Amino acid sequence: MRGALRSRLHRAVDDYLKLRRTLGFKLFHETWWLPDFATFLKRHGSNCITTDLALEWAMLPTNVDQSWWGRRLGAVRQFAKHHRAVDPRTEIPSRDLIPFRTPRRVPYLYSQREVGALMRAATTLPQPILAASYATIIGLLAATGMRVSEALNLDDADIDDARGVIVVRGAKFNKTRELPVDATTLKALLAFIRRRNRLRVNNRSSSLFISTTGARVQYTNFGNTFRRLLRAVGIQHQPSPRIHDLRHSFAVNTLCNWYRSGVEVDPRMPLLSTYLGHVSPNTTYWYLKATPKLVGLAAKRLERAWEFRS
């Protein structure tokens, strides 16, 4: 942005975004919304945040859903809460303005058969290194429930075969955690590494999963291919299944296995939360879709509990 258009509020926005990133927040829309808002205020001759101007700016886009306006205003509200400590004149827009609630999308739960079909379809990709990488990524996501970005960010050094764990570094909120994995998962990863090393055309990256150029597999490229694989194996559903739903599937399958084995589920929820990289079990509960299978297992557990008490 040209210096003539910058203001004290622009510098405050820069400092705020830098602080949020330091705290581990993955910012996206805020990175251009808030500087644009600061420019809007300057053009209107205001050097402080007011509710009226925030509302006017939030509703600038036309032909959009009201939730989009609400998100824009929410970004300003969050910044205003922070900036008020510096400028007491700052007005914090009320939550009652442009109320909206983002509906929770019902996740698609992949079956083991569907995961297998997706992996087999990936092995038919014309580029051998992509075929090996993509098939292994899909299997790893299904077996561990890790985030896609976490899997793509893995390096060879993060696979600790001696201890049987995967080290996930720089995850959400910049946290690092270790994931114990099943012996079959570890064996599949080691087999992939051997195959990848035979196919590697150069050594540009220390990444576990690489593309045809030897660089790290990019999220966008993997996502586009994953959607093609869904169509290729006939997994069609509305709304369309997502890669992230593999994470939901892992959480639900883990819970079902606990119910089947007869263990106490509630005390184990913090373990599942830690494994998934969640801050608390409250976040994990959002991942658990009430499937007929899960409800049935929970009902049987409840019946046995009542029988025991009676």
GROMACS .gro file of C-alpha atoms in nm:
model
  310
    1MET     CA    1   0.000   0.000   0.000
    2ARG     CA    2   0.130   0.346  -0.085
    3GLY     CA    3   0.259   0.546   0.210
    4ALA     CA    4   0.012   0.830   0.144
    5LEU     CA    5  -0.279   0.600   0.218
    6ARG     CA    6  -0.134   0.453   0.535
    7SER     CA    7  -0.235   0.575   0.878
    8ARG     CA    8  -0.177   0.504   1.244
    9LEU     CA    9  -0.464   0.258   1.224
   10HIS     CA   10  -0.289   0.074   0.940
   11ARG     CA   11   0.014   0.028   1.162
   12ALA     CA   12  -0.213  -0.093   1.441
   13VAL     CA   13  -0.363  -0.348   1.202
   14ASP     CA   14  -0.014  -0.468   1.104
   15ASP     CA   15   0.082  -0.511   1.469
   16TYR     CA   16  -0.244  -0.693   1.546
   17LEU     CA   17  -0.205  -0.940   1.259
   18LYS     CA   18   0.156  -1.004   1.354
   19LEU     CA   19   0.054  -1.073   1.714
   20ARG     CA   20  -0.222  -1.312   1.609
   21ARG     CA   21   0.019  -1.507   1.388
   22THR     CA   22   0.271  -1.524   1.672
   23LEU     CA   23   0.000  -1.677   1.889
   24GLY     CA   24  -0.049  -1.948   1.628
   25PHE     CA   25  -0.368  -1.831   1.455
   26LYS     CA   26  -0.395  -1.918   1.087
   27LEU     CA   27  -0.525  -1.593   0.937
   28PHE     CA   28  -0.682  -1.568   0.595
   29HIS     CA   29  -0.954  -1.312   0.521
   30GLU     CA   30  -0.835  -1.081   0.798
   31THR     CA   31  -0.507  -1.023   0.616
   32TRP     CA   32  -0.681  -0.811   0.353
   33TRP     CA   33  -1.011  -0.725   0.523
   34LEU     CA   34  -0.856  -0.528   0.809
   35PRO     CA   35  -0.610  -0.320   0.599
   36ASP     CA   36  -0.900  -0.246   0.363
   37PHE     CA   37  -1.112  -0.138   0.660
   38ALA     CA   38  -0.836   0.094   0.781
   39THR     CA   39  -0.822   0.251   0.432
   40PHE     CA   40  -1.201   0.288   0.437
   41LEU     CA   41  -1.185   0.477   0.767
   42LYS     CA   42  -0.911   0.708   0.639
   43ARG     CA   43  -1.111   0.790   0.326
   44HIS     CA   44  -1.404   0.882   0.549
   45GLY     CA   45  -1.185   1.112   0.757
   46SER     CA   46  -1.196   0.898   1.069
   47ASN     CA   47  -0.893   0.796   1.274
   48CYS     CA   48  -1.087   0.571   1.508
   49ILE     CA   49  -1.323   0.276   1.479
   50THR     CA   50  -1.694   0.352   1.505
   51THR     CA   51  -1.984   0.113   1.491
   52ASP     CA   52  -2.155   0.303   1.208
   53LEU     CA   53  -1.848   0.298   0.983
   54ALA     CA   54  -1.772  -0.065   1.068
   55LEU     CA   55  -2.128  -0.162   0.972
   56GLU     CA   56  -2.115   0.040   0.651
   57TRP     CA   57  -1.782  -0.121   0.550
   58ALA     CA   58  -1.901  -0.473   0.637
   59MET     CA   59  -2.204  -0.438   0.408
   60LEU     CA   60  -2.014  -0.300   0.107
   61PRO     CA   61  -2.016  -0.626  -0.095
   62THR     CA   62  -2.342  -0.675  -0.283
   63ASN     CA   63  -2.505  -0.998  -0.397
   64VAL     CA   64  -2.353  -1.193  -0.107
   65ASP     CA   65  -2.505  -1.393   0.176
   66GLN     CA   66  -2.566  -1.210   0.503
   67SER     CA   67  -2.320  -1.443   0.672
   68TRP     CA   68  -2.043  -1.286   0.460
   69TRP     CA   69  -2.130  -0.944   0.603
   70GLY     CA   70  -2.135  -1.099   0.948
   71ARG     CA   71  -1.788  -1.246   0.904
   72ARG     CA   72  -1.649  -0.914   0.789
   73LEU     CA   73  -1.800  -0.733   1.085
   74GLY     CA   74  -1.677  -1.010   1.315
   75ALA     CA   75  -1.320  -0.952   1.199
   76VAL     CA   76  -1.353  -0.581   1.278
   77ARG     CA   77  -1.510  -0.662   1.617
   78GLN     CA   78  -1.219  -0.884   1.713
   79PHE     CA   79  -0.967  -0.618   1.610
   80ALA     CA   80  -1.164  -0.346   1.789
   81LYS     CA   81  -1.153  -0.540   2.117
   82HIS     CA   82  -0.775  -0.547   2.088
   83HIS     CA   83  -0.736  -0.187   1.970
   84ARG     CA   84  -0.954  -0.038   2.243
   85ALA     CA   85  -0.669  -0.085   2.490
   86VAL     CA   86  -0.469   0.161   2.279
   87ASP     CA   87  -0.749   0.396   2.178
   88PRO     CA   88  -1.036   0.423   2.433
   89ARG     CA   89  -1.249   0.598   2.169
   90THR     CA   90  -1.279   0.267   1.983
   91GLU     CA   91  -1.634   0.139   1.952
   92ILE     CA   92  -1.684  -0.238   1.952
   93PRO     CA   93  -1.970  -0.340   1.719
   94SER     CA   94  -2.237  -0.537   1.903
   95ARG     CA   95  -2.287  -0.904   1.823
   96ASP     CA   96  -2.653  -0.823   1.763
   97LEU     CA   97  -2.558  -0.645   1.441
   98ILE     CA   98  -2.583  -0.867   1.132
   99PRO     CA   99  -2.650  -1.181   1.338
  100PHE     CA  100  -2.570  -1.505   1.165
  101ARG     CA  101  -2.488  -1.858   1.255
  102THR     CA  102  -2.277  -2.075   1.032
  103PRO     CA  103  -2.452  -2.411   1.005
  104ARG     CA  104  -2.234  -2.705   1.093
  105ARG     CA  105  -2.181  -2.914   0.787
  106VAL     CA  106  -2.267  -3.279   0.839
  107PRO     CA  107  -1.947  -3.474   0.771
  108TYR     CA  108  -1.934  -3.762   0.530
  109LEU     CA  109  -1.804  -4.075   0.699
  110TYR     CA  110  -1.588  -4.289   0.470
  111SER     CA  111  -1.607  -4.665   0.500
  112GLN     CA  112  -1.295  -4.879   0.495
  113ARG     CA  113  -1.402  -5.003   0.154
  114GLU     CA  114  -1.420  -4.648   0.020
  115VAL     CA  115  -1.081  -4.557   0.164
  116GLY     CA  116  -0.935  -4.864  -0.004
  117ALA     CA  117  -1.100  -4.770  -0.334
  118LEU     CA  118  -0.958  -4.417  -0.317
  119MET     CA  119  -0.608  -4.549  -0.247
  120ARG     CA  120  -0.627  -4.796  -0.535
  121ALA     CA  121  -0.750  -4.522  -0.767
  122ALA     CA  122  -0.460  -4.302  -0.660
  123THR     CA  123  -0.211  -4.572  -0.757
  124THR     CA  124  -0.335  -4.547  -1.117
  125LEU     CA  125  -0.226  -4.183  -1.153
  126PRO     CA  126   0.005  -4.150  -1.456
  127GLN     CA  127   0.299  -4.003  -1.260
  128PRO     CA  128   0.448  -4.283  -1.044
  129ILE     CA  129   0.575  -4.050  -0.770
  130LEU     CA  130   0.234  -3.886  -0.736
  131ALA     CA  131   0.061  -4.223  -0.742
  132ALA     CA  132   0.277  -4.342  -0.453
  133SER     CA  133   0.253  -4.016  -0.258
  134TYR     CA  134  -0.120  -3.958  -0.295
  135ALA     CA  135  -0.220  -4.315  -0.214
  136THR     CA  136  -0.007  -4.307   0.100
  137ILE     CA  137  -0.140  -3.967   0.208
  138ILE     CA  138  -0.499  -4.092   0.186
  139GLY     CA  139  -0.414  -4.401   0.389
  140LEU     CA  140  -0.228  -4.196   0.649
  141LEU     CA  141  -0.517  -3.951   0.693
  142ALA     CA  142  -0.761  -4.237   0.742
  143ALA     CA  143  -0.533  -4.420   0.986
  144THR     CA  144  -0.435  -4.124   1.206
  145GLY     CA  145  -0.701  -3.854   1.163
  146MET     CA  146  -0.434  -3.587   1.125
  147ARG     CA  147  -0.507  -3.266   0.939
  148VAL     CA  148  -0.422  -3.261   0.569
  149SER     CA  149  -0.176  -2.975   0.621
  150GLU     CA  150  -0.006  -3.174   0.897
  151ALA     CA  151   0.043  -3.475   0.670
  152LEU     CA  152   0.176  -3.265   0.382
  153ASN     CA  153   0.420  -3.085   0.615
  154LEU     CA  154   0.582  -3.408   0.735
  155ASP     CA  155   0.952  -3.461   0.669
  156ASP     CA  156   1.137  -3.792   0.663
  157ALA     CA  157   1.286  -3.710   1.004
  158ASP     CA  158   0.935  -3.695   1.154
  159ILE     CA  159   0.886  -4.070   1.108
  160ASP     CA  160   1.040  -4.229   1.416
  161ASP     CA  161   1.028  -4.599   1.335
  162ALA     CA  162   1.234  -4.691   1.644
  163ARG     CA  163   0.962  -4.560   1.876
  164GLY     CA  164   0.669  -4.615   1.642
  165VAL     CA  165   0.555  -4.253   1.640
  166ILE     CA  166   0.499  -3.970   1.392
  167VAL     CA  167   0.610  -3.625   1.507
  168VAL     CA  168   0.369  -3.353   1.395
  169ARG     CA  169   0.545  -3.016   1.405
  170GLY     CA  170   0.410  -2.663   1.375
  171ALA     CA  171   0.047  -2.774   1.378
  172LYS     CA  172  -0.246  -2.554   1.475
  173PHE     CA  173  -0.143  -2.296   1.737
  174ASN     CA  174   0.219  -2.388   1.650
  175LYS     CA  175   0.204  -2.698   1.869
  176THR     CA  176   0.407  -3.015   1.825
  177ARG     CA  177   0.273  -3.356   1.920
  178GLU     CA  178   0.370  -3.721   1.880
  179LEU     CA  179   0.128  -3.973   1.734
  180PRO     CA  180   0.179  -4.340   1.822
  181VAL     CA  181   0.083  -4.539   1.513
  182ASP     CA  182  -0.007  -4.899   1.445
  183ALA     CA  183   0.270  -5.127   1.321
  184THR     CA  184   0.090  -5.174   0.988
  185THR     CA  185   0.075  -4.796   0.935
  186LEU     CA  186   0.445  -4.762   1.012
  187LYS     CA  187   0.528  -5.051   0.780
  188ALA     CA  188   0.329  -4.888   0.498
  189LEU     CA  189   0.512  -4.557   0.549
  190LEU     CA  190   0.854  -4.720   0.542
  191ALA     CA  191   0.759  -4.913   0.227
  192PHE     CA  192   0.647  -4.586   0.066
  193ILE     CA  193   0.977  -4.417   0.153
  194ARG     CA  194   1.173  -4.697  -0.013
  195ARG     CA  195   0.958  -4.676  -0.326
  196ARG     CA  196   0.975  -4.296  -0.329
  197ASN     CA  197   1.355  -4.304  -0.308
  198ARG     CA  198   1.368  -4.531  -0.610
  199LEU     CA  199   1.141  -4.296  -0.805
  200ARG     CA  200   1.292  -3.965  -0.686
  201VAL     CA  201   1.422  -3.762  -0.980
  202ASN     CA  202   1.606  -3.511  -0.760
  203ASN     CA  203   1.659  -3.426  -0.397
  204ARG     CA  204   1.507  -3.079  -0.371
  205SER     CA  205   1.325  -3.135  -0.044
  206SER     CA  206   1.338  -3.321   0.284
  207SER     CA  207   0.961  -3.368   0.257
  208LEU     CA  208   0.805  -3.705   0.313
  209PHE     CA  209   0.556  -3.658   0.030
  210ILE     CA  210   0.692  -3.507  -0.290
  211SER     CA  211   0.563  -3.410  -0.633
  212THR     CA  212   0.705  -3.481  -0.976
  213THR     CA  213   0.951  -3.193  -0.934
  214GLY     CA  214   1.083  -3.327  -0.605
  215ALA     CA  215   0.918  -3.044  -0.408
  216ARG     CA  216   0.667  -3.085  -0.126
  217VAL     CA  217   0.315  -3.186  -0.234
  218GLN     CA  218   0.094  -2.876  -0.232
  219TYR     CA  219  -0.249  -2.872  -0.065
  220THR     CA  220  -0.427  -2.728  -0.370
  221ASN     CA  221  -0.289  -2.990  -0.608
  222PHE     CA  222  -0.370  -3.274  -0.371
  223GLY     CA  223  -0.721  -3.137  -0.311
  224ASN     CA  224  -0.797  -3.113  -0.683
  225THR     CA  225  -0.676  -3.468  -0.743
  226PHE     CA  226  -0.870  -3.599  -0.442
  227ARG     CA  227  -1.194  -3.461  -0.586
  228ARG     CA  228  -1.121  -3.635  -0.916
  229LEU     CA  229  -1.058  -3.959  -0.731
  230LEU     CA  230  -1.394  -3.928  -0.555
  231ARG     CA  231  -1.568  -3.909  -0.891
  232ALA     CA  232  -1.358  -4.190  -1.033
  233VAL     CA  233  -1.462  -4.436  -0.761
  234GLY     CA  234  -1.824  -4.323  -0.759
  235ILE     CA  235  -1.838  -4.157  -0.416
  236GLN     CA  236  -2.111  -3.904  -0.482
  237HIS     CA  237  -2.303  -3.734  -0.207
  238GLN     CA  238  -2.462  -3.398  -0.129
  239PRO     CA  239  -2.292  -3.202   0.010
  240SER     CA  240  -1.978  -3.332  -0.158
  241PRO     CA  241  -1.743  -3.535   0.066
  242ARG     CA  242  -1.425  -3.354   0.166
  243ILE     CA  243  -1.071  -3.462   0.247
  244HIS     CA  244  -1.127  -3.329   0.600
  245ASP     CA  245  -1.407  -3.583   0.645
  246LEU     CA  246  -1.139  -3.851   0.676
  247ARG     CA  247  -1.057  -3.684   1.009
  248HIS     CA  248  -1.420  -3.706   1.118
  249SER     CA  249  -1.428  -4.070   1.010
  250PHE     CA  250  -1.123  -4.151   1.222
  251ALA     CA  251  -1.278  -3.988   1.530
  252VAL     CA  252  -1.609  -4.174   1.493
  253ASN     CA  253  -1.437  -4.508   1.420
  254THR     CA  254  -1.218  -4.467   1.727
  255LEU     CA  255  -1.525  -4.407   1.943
  256CYS     CA  256  -1.706  -4.707   1.794
  257ASN     CA  257  -1.406  -4.931   1.864
  258TRP     CA  258  -1.400  -4.813   2.225
  259TYR     CA  259  -1.768  -4.894   2.268
  260ARG     CA  260  -1.719  -5.239   2.114
  261SER     CA  261  -1.425  -5.317   2.341
  262GLY     CA  262  -1.627  -5.225   2.648
  263VAL     CA  263  -1.393  -4.954   2.781
  264GLU     CA  264  -1.516  -4.638   2.953
  265VAL     CA  265  -1.544  -4.381   2.676
  266ASP     CA  266  -1.572  -4.049   2.864
  267PRO     CA  267  -1.237  -4.078   3.049
  268ARG     CA  268  -1.068  -4.149   2.715
  269MET     CA  269  -1.200  -3.843   2.534
  270PRO     CA  270  -0.903  -3.626   2.646
  271LEU     CA  271  -0.673  -3.887   2.487
  272LEU     CA  272  -0.856  -3.860   2.156
  273SER     CA  273  -0.848  -3.479   2.180
  274THR     CA  274  -0.473  -3.481   2.238
  275TYR     CA  275  -0.418  -3.723   1.951
  276LEU     CA  276  -0.620  -3.504   1.714
  277GLY     CA  277  -0.442  -3.190   1.833
  278HIS     CA  278  -0.750  -3.030   1.986
  279VAL     CA  279  -0.732  -2.785   2.274
  280SER     CA  280  -1.003  -2.965   2.472
  281PRO     CA  281  -1.255  -3.252   2.441
  282ASN     CA  282  -1.526  -2.992   2.374
  283THR     CA  283  -1.374  -2.937   2.030
  284THR     CA  284  -1.353  -3.310   1.967
  285TYR     CA  285  -1.724  -3.363   2.032
  286TRP     CA  286  -1.794  -3.149   1.724
  287TYR     CA  287  -1.616  -3.415   1.518
  288LEU     CA  288  -1.846  -3.693   1.629
  289LYS     CA  289  -2.147  -3.742   1.407
  290ALA     CA  290  -2.432  -3.944   1.559
  291THR     CA  291  -2.431  -4.230   1.310
  292PRO     CA  292  -2.678  -4.518   1.352
  293LYS     CA  293  -2.386  -4.748   1.434
  294LEU     CA  294  -2.250  -4.513   1.699
  295VAL     CA  295  -2.594  -4.453   1.851
  296GLY     CA  296  -2.658  -4.827   1.861
  297LEU     CA  297  -2.332  -4.899   2.040
  298ALA     CA  298  -2.397  -4.622   2.290
  299ALA     CA  299  -2.749  -4.753   2.352
  300LYS     CA  300  -2.620  -5.104   2.422
  301ARG     CA  301  -2.368  -4.961   2.667
  302LEU     CA  302  -2.648  -4.771   2.843
  303GLU     CA  303  -2.866  -5.082   2.857
  304ARG     CA  304  -2.587  -5.283   3.019
  305ALA     CA  305  -2.532  -5.003   3.271
  306TRP     CA  306  -2.898  -5.001   3.371
  307GLU     CA  307  -2.904  -5.381   3.395
  308PHE     CA  308  -2.604  -5.368   3.626
  309ARG     CA  309  -2.767  -5.103   3.847
  310SER     CA  310  -3.094  -5.293   3.871
   0.00000   0.00000   0.00000
